[in-house]
C-alpha positions as a Python dict, from the first residue, in 0.01 Angstrom:
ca = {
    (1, 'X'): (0, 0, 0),
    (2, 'X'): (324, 10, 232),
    (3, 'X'): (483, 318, 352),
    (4, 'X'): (855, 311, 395),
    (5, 'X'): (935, 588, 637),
    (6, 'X'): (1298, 758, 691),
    (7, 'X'): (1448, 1016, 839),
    (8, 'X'): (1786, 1189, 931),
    (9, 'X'): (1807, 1522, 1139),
    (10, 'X'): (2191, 1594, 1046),
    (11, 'X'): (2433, 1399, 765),
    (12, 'X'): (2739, 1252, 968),
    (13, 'X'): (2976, 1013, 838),
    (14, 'X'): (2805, 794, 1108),
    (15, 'X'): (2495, 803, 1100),
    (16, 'X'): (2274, 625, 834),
    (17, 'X'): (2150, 803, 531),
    (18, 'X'): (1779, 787, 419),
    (19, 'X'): (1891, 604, 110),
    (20, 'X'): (2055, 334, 305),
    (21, 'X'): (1721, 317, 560),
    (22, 'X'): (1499, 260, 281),
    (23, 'X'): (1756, -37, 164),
    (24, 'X'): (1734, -184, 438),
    (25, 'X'): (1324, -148, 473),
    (26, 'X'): (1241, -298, 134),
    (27, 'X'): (1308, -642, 264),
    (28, 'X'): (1032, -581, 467),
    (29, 'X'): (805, -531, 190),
    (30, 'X'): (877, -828, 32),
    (31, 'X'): (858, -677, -335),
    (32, 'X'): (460, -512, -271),
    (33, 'X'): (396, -172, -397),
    (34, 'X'): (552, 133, -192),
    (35, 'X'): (615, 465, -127),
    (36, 'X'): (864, 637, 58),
    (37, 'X'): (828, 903, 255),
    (38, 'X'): (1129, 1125, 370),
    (39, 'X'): (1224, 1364, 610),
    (40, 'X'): (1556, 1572, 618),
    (41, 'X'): (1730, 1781, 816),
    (42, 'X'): (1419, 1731, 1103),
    (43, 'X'): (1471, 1633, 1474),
    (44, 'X'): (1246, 1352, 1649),
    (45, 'X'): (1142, 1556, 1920),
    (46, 'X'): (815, 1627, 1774),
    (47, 'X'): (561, 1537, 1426),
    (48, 'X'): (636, 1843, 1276),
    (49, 'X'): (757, 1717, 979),
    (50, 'X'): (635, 1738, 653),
    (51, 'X'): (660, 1388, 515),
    (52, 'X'): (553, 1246, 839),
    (53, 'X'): (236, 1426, 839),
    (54, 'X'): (152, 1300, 456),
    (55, 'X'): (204, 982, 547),
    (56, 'X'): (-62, 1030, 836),
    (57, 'X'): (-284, 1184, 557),
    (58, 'X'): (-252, 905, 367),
    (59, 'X'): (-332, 668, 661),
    (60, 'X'): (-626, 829, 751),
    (61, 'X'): (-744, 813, 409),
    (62, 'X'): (-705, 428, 374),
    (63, 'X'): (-408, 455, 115),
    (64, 'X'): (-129, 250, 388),
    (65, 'X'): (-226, -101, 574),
    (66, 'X'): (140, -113, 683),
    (67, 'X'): (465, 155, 801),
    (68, 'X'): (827, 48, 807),
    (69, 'X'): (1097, 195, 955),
    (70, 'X'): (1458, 86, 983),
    (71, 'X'): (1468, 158, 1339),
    (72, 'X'): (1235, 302, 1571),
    (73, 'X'): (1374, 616, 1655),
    (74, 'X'): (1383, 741, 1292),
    (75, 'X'): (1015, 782, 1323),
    (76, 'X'): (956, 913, 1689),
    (77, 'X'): (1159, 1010, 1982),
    (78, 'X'): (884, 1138, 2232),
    (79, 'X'): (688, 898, 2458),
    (80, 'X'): (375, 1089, 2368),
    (81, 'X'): (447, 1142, 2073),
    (82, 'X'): (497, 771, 1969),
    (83, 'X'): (150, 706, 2187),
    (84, 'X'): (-85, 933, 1985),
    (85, 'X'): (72, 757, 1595),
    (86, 'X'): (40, 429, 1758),
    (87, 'X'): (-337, 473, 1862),
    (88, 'X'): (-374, 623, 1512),
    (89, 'X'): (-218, 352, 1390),
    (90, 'X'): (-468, 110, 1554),
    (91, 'X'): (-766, 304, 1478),
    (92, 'X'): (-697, 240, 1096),
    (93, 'X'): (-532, -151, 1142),
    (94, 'X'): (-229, -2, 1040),
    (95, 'X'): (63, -264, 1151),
    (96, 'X'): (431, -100, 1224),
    (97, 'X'): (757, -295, 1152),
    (98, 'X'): (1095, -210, 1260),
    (99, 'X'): (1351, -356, 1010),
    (100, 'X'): (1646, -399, 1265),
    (101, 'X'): (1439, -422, 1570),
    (102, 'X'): (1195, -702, 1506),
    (103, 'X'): (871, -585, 1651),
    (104, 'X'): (534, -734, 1619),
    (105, 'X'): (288, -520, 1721),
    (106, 'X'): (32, -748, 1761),
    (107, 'X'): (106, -887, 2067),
    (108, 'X'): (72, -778, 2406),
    (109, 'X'): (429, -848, 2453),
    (110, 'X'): (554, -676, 2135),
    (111, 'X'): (364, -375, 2240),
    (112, 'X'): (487, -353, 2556),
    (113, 'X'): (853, -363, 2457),
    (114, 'X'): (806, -122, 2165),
    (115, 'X'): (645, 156, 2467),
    (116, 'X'): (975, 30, 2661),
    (117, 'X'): (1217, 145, 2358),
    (118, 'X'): (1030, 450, 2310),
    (119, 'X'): (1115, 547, 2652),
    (120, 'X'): (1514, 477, 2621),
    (121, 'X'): (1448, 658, 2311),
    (122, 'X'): (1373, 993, 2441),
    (123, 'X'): (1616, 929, 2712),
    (124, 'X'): (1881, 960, 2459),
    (125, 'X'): (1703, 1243, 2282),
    (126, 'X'): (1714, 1443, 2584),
    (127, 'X'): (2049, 1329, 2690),
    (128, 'X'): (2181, 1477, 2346),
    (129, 'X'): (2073, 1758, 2406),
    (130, 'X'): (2245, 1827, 2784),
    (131, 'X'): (2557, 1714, 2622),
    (132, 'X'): (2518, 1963, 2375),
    (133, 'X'): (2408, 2218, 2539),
    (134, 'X'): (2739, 2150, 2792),
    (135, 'X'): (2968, 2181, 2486),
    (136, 'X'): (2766, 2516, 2392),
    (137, 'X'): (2786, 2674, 2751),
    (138, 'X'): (3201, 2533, 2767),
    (139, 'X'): (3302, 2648, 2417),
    (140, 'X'): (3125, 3007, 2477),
    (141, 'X'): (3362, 3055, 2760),
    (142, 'X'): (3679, 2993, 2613),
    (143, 'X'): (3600, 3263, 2361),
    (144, 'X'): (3509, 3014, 2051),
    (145, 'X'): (3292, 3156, 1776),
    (146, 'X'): (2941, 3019, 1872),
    (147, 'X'): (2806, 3059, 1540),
    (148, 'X'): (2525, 3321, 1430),
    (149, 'X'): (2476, 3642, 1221),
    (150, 'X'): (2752, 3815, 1209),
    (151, 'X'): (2746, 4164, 1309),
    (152, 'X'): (2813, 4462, 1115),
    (153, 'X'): (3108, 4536, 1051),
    (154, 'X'): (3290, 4246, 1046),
    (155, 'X'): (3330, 3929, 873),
    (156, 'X'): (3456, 3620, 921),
    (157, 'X'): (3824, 3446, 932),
    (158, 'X'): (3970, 3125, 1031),
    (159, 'X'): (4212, 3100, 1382),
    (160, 'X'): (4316, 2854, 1600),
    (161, 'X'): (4302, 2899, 1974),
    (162, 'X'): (4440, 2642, 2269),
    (163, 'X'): (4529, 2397, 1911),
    (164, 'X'): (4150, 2394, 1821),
    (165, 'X'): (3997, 2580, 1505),
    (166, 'X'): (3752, 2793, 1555),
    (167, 'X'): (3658, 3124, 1370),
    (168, 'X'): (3688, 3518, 1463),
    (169, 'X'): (3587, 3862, 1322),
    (170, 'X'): (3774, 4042, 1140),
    (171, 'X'): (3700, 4412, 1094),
    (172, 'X'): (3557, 4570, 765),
    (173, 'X'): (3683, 4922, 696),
    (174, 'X'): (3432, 5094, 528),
    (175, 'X'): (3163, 4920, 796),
    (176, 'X'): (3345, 5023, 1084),
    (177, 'X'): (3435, 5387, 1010),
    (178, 'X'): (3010, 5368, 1021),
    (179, 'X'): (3023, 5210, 1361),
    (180, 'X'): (3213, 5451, 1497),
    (181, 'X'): (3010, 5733, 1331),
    (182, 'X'): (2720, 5621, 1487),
    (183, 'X'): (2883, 5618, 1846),
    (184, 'X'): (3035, 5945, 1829),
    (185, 'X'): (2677, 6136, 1656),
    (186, 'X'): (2500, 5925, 1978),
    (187, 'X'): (2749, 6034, 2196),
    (188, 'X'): (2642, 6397, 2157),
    (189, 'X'): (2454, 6540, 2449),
    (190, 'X'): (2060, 6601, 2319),
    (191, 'X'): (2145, 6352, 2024),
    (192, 'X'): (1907, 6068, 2007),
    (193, 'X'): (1886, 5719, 1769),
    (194, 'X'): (1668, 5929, 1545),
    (195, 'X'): (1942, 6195, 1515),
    (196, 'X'): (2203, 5921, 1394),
    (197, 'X'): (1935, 5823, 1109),
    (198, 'X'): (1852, 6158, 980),
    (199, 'X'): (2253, 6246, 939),
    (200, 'X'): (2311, 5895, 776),
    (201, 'X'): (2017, 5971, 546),
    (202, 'X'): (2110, 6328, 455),
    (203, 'X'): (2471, 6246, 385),
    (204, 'X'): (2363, 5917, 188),
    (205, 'X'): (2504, 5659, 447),
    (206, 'X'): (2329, 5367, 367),
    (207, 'X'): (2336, 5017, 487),
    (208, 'X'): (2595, 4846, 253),
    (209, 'X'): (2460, 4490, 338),
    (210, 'X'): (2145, 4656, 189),
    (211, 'X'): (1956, 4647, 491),
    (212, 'X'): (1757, 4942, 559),
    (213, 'X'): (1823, 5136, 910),
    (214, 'X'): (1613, 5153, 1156),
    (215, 'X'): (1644, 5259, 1554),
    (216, 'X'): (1598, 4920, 1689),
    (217, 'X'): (1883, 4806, 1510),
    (218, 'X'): (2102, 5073, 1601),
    (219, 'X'): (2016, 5073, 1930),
    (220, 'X'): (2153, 4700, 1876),
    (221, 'X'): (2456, 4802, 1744),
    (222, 'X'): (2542, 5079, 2050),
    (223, 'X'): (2478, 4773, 2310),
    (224, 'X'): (2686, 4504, 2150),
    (225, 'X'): (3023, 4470, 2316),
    (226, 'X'): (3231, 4329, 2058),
    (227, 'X'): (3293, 4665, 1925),
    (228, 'X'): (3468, 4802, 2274),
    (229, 'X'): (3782, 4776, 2327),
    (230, 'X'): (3731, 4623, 2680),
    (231, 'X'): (3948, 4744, 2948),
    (232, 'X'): (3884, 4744, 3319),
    (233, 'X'): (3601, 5044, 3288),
    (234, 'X'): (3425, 4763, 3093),
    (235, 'X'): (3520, 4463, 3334),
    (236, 'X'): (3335, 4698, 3648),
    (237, 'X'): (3053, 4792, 3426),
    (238, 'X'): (2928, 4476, 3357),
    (239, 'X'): (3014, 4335, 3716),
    (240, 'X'): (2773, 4609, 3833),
    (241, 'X'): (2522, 4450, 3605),
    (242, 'X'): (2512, 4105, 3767),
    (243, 'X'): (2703, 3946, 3477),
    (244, 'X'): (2920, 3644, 3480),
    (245, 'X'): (3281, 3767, 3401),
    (246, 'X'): (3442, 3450, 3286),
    (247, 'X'): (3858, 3670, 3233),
    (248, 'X'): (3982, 3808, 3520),
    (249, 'X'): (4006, 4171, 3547),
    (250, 'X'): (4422, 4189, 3471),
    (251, 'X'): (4312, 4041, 3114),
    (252, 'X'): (4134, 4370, 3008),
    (253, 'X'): (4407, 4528, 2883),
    (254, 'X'): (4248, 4714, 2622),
    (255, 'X'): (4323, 4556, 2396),
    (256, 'X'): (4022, 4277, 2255),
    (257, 'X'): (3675, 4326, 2245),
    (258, 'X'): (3405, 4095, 2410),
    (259, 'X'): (3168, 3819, 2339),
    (260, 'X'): (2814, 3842, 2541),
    (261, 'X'): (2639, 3520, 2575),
    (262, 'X'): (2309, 3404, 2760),
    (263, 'X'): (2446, 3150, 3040),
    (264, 'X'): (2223, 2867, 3232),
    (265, 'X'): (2029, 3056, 3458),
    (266, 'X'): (2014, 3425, 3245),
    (267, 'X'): (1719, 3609, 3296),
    (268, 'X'): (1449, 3567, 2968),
    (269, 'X'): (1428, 3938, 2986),
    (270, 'X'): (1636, 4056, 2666),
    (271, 'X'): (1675, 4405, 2821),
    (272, 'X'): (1831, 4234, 3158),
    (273, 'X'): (2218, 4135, 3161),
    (274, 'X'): (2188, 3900, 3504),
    (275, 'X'): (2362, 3578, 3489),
    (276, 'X'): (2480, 3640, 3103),
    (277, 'X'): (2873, 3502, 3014),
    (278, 'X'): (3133, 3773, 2934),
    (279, 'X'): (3420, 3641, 2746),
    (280, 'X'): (3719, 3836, 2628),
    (281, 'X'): (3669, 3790, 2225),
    (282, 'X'): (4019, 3705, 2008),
    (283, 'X'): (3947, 3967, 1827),
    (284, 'X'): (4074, 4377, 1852),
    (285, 'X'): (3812, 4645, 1978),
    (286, 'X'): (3711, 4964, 1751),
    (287, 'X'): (3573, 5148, 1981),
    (288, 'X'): (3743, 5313, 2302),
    (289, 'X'): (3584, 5223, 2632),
    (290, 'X'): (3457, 5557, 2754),
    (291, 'X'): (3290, 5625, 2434),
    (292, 'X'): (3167, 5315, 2429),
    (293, 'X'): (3065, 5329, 2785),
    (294, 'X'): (2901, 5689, 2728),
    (295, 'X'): (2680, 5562, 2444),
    (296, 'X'): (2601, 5189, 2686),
    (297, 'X'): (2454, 5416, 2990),
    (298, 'X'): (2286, 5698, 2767),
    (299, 'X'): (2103, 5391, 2613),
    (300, 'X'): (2038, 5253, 2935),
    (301, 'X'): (1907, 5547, 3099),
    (302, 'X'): (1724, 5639, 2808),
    (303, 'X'): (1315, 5572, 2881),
    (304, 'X'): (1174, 5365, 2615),
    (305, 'X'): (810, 5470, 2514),
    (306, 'X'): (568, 5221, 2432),
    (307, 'X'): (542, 5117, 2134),
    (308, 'X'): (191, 5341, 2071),
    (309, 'X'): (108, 4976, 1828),
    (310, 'X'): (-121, 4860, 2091),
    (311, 'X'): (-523, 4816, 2001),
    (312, 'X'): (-617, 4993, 2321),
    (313, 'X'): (-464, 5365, 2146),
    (314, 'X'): (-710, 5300, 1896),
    (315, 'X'): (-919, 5095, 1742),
    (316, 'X'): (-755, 5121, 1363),
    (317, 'X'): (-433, 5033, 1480),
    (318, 'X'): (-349, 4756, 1223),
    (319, 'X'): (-600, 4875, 963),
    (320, 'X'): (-428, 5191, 848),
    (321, 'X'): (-150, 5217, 643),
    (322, 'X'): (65, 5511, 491),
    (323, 'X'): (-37, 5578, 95),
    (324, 'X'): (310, 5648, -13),
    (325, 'X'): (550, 5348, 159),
    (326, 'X'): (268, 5105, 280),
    (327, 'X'): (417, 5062, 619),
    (328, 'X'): (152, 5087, 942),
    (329, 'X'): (61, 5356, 1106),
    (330, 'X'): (96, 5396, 1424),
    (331, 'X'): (-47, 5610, 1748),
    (332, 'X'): (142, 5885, 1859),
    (333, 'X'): (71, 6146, 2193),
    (334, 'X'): (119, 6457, 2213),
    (335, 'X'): (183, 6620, 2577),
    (336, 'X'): (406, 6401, 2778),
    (337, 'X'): (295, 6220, 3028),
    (338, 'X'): (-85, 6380, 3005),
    (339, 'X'): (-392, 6199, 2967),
    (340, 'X'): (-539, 6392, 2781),
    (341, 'X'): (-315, 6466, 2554),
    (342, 'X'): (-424, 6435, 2147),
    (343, 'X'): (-316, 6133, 1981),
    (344, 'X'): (-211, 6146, 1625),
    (345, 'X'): (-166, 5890, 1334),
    (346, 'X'): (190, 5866, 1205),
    (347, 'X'): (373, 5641, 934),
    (348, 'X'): (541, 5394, 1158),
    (349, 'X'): (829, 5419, 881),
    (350, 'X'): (941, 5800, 887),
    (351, 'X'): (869, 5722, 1275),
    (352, 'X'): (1157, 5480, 1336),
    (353, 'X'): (1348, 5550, 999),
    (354, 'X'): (1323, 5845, 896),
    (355, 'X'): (1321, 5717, 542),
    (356, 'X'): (931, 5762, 452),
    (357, 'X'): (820, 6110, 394),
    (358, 'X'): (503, 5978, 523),
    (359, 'X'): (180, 6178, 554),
    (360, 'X'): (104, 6441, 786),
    (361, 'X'): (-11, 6336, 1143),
    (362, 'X'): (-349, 6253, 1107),
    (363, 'X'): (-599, 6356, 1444),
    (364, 'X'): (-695, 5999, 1586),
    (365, 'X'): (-1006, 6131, 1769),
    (366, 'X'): (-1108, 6240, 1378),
    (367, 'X'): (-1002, 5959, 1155),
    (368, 'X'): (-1181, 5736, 1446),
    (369, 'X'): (-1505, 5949, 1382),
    (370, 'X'): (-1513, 5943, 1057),
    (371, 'X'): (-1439, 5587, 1024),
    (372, 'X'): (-1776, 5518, 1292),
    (373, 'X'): (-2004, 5749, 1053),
    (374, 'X'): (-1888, 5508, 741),
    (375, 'X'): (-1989, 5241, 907),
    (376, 'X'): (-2288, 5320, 1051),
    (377, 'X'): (-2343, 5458, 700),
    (378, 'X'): (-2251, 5111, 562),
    (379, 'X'): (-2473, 4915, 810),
    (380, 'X'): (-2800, 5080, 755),
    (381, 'X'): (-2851, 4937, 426),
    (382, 'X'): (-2970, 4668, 623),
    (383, 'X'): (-3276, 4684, 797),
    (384, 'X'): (-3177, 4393, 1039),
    (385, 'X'): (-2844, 4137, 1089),
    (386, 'X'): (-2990, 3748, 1116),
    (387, 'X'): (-2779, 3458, 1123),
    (388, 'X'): (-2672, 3261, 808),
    (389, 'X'): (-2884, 2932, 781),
    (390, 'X'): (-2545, 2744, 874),
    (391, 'X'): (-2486, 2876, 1202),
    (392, 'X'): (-2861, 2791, 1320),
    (393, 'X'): (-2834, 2551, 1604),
    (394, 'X'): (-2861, 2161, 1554),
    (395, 'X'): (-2994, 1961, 1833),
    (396, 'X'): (-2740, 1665, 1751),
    (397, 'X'): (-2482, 1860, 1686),
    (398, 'X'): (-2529, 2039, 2092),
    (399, 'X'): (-2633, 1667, 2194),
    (400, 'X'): (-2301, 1581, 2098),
    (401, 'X'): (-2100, 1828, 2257),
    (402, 'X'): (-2314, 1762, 2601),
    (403, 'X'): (-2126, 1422, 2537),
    (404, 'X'): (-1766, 1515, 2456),
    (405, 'X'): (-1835, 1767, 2745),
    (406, 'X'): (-1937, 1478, 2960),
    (407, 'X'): (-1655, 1238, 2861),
    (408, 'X'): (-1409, 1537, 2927),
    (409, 'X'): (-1467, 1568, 3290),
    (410, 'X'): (-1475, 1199, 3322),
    (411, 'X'): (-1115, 1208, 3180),
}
């Protein structure tokens, strides 16, 4: 059988459709039996492709003598990527034909300048991708809407800025008089994230995108600076920080908020602001800059515990879970920075929510002992533990991994 292969990462009014590669490709079958296998909406860079990977499954299993593309780059864009399918290829006497290209694969010559496209085909690939990431980095600091989830609060409206049309936030009443709740309950000396939850659960404040809160998103929320309305407190602030300020400081007025993006050489650190872009935003703040400011450094100063997730608290850390909301639970101390102190089992959900109830805090040292006496209890119902017949060694199964050993540090 013959496999017609096609794909298209994005549909542009100049690019070729899939429908119009597999046109083209049936000339190359010469009316024999087919199939077609399609990818859209996936990038070249790599195999991870659904279609692409049948049609390997198919190869492997004898089904396909013969793959046609319309042009080589539909079906690979990476040198080694191209290197591994073609010795697959071989392996089963596959033969690969490029409609508009011409290649025959076997020759020596046809080989050779089918490895020599593959190259100028990831050169392209790769060259795509500076110029977009160029555009991205210019664009960003000229305050254009860069795309992405669009933060509470707001939504989105269409605006024009230097004659091109972009997009810009636009508040939401009912969102922002929440925003601004949340920074003035934060703002309160002793008040913590946790504080701001259990008021907005009391008084019924829920999420009206019908999310659920939660601490790490509100500590989101008191970071982001497209709620400040940025004036020169804001321009020194995040100068002090190392960032890139792309306005100069007589443009904070005030006035418009900000736009925080991760420039060329940012740190990977999420917590670190170092080499980020800040752009004034075209959009009005809703927040004023020393309350704003008052919330930023409380956050920043504020000494983030670990997690208390981590296997090395306990042991049943990702085996217990709370009997009324199902969430984990998770390890909590008791005694600061002691040693010693007692650890306790709490629903992860009432932790960092506040909207679970949750059981009462459970004694690790006791839920740990407990658990060791079941299964000791378990365990002795067995006299001793011998291996299943399957996993008894096989002297040509270990002479063959002597070999692949061998051949390995060879290669």
């Amino acid at each position: 059988m013959i496999a017609i292969y096609a794909r298209q990462s994005v549909e542009k009014a100049d690019s070729i459709s899939v429908e119009s590669q597999i046109e083209f490709c049936k000339f190359e079958t010469r009316g024999g039996e087919y199939k077609s296998y399609i990818d859209r909406g996936f990038s070249g860079k790599n195999t991870n492709r659904p279609a692409f990977e049948e049609m390997l499954r198919d190869i492997k299993k004898g089904m396909i003598k013969r793959v046609i593309v319309y042009k080589l780059d539909r079906i690979s864009r990476s040198i080694l990527d191209f290197s591994n399918m073609m010795e697959t290829f071989e392996k089963y006497n596959v033969q690969f034909v490029s409609s508009t290209e011409k290649f025959d694969t076997q020759t020596p010559i046809g080989r050779a300048m089918l490895s020599i496209c593959i190259v100028f085909a990831q050169l392209e690939r790769e060259t795509i991708q500076k110029r977009v990431a160029d555009s991205y980095y210019s664009r960003s600091k000229k305050g254009f809407y860069m795309g992405g989830r669009v933060p509470y609060g707001f939504s989105l409206e269409k605006t024009v800025i230097n004659g091109i049309q972009t997009s810009k936030y636009a508040p939401k009443s009912e969102e922002i008089e929440q925003i601004k709740l949340m920074y003035l309950i934060y703002s309160q000396p002793g008040k913590s994230l946790k504080d701001v939850l259990k008021y907005f659960s009391e008084q019924g404040l829920k999420n009206l995108r019908g999310k659920t809160w939660c601490t790490a998103r509100l500590s989101e929320l008191l970071r982001n600076p497209i709620y400040v309305k940025a004036d020169y407190q804001i321009y020194d602030f995040y100068k002090s920080q190392g960032v890139n300020v792309i306005n100069s400081a007589e443009e904070f007025t005030g006035e418009n908020a900000c736009y925080l993006y991760k420039g060329k050489s940012a740190s990977e650190k999420h917590s670190s602001l170092e080499n980020k872009n800040l752009v004034l935003a075209p959009h009005e703040g809703v927040v004023d800059s020393n309350l704003w400011l008052k919330c930023r450094m409380k956050s920043q100063k504020s000494r983030h515990a670990p997690a208390g997730s981590r296997a090395k608290n306990s042991w049943l850390v990702g085996k217990m879970k709370c009997g009324k909301c199902g969430y984990a639970l998770v390890v909590r101390k008791s005694g600061g920075k002691n040693k010693e102190a007692a650890k306790y089992f709490v629903c992860s959900n009432k932790a960092s929510r506040g909207c679970c109830q949750g059981c009462k805090a459970l004694k690790a040292k006791d839920i740990e002992n407990l658990m060791f006496e079941m299964i000791k209890n378990k365990l002795a119902k067995w006299s001793s533990l011998s291996a299943s017949p399957k996993f008894i060694s096989n002297p040509k199964i270990n002479e063959r991994k002597m070999e692949i050993s061998k051949i390995d540090g060879e290669i």
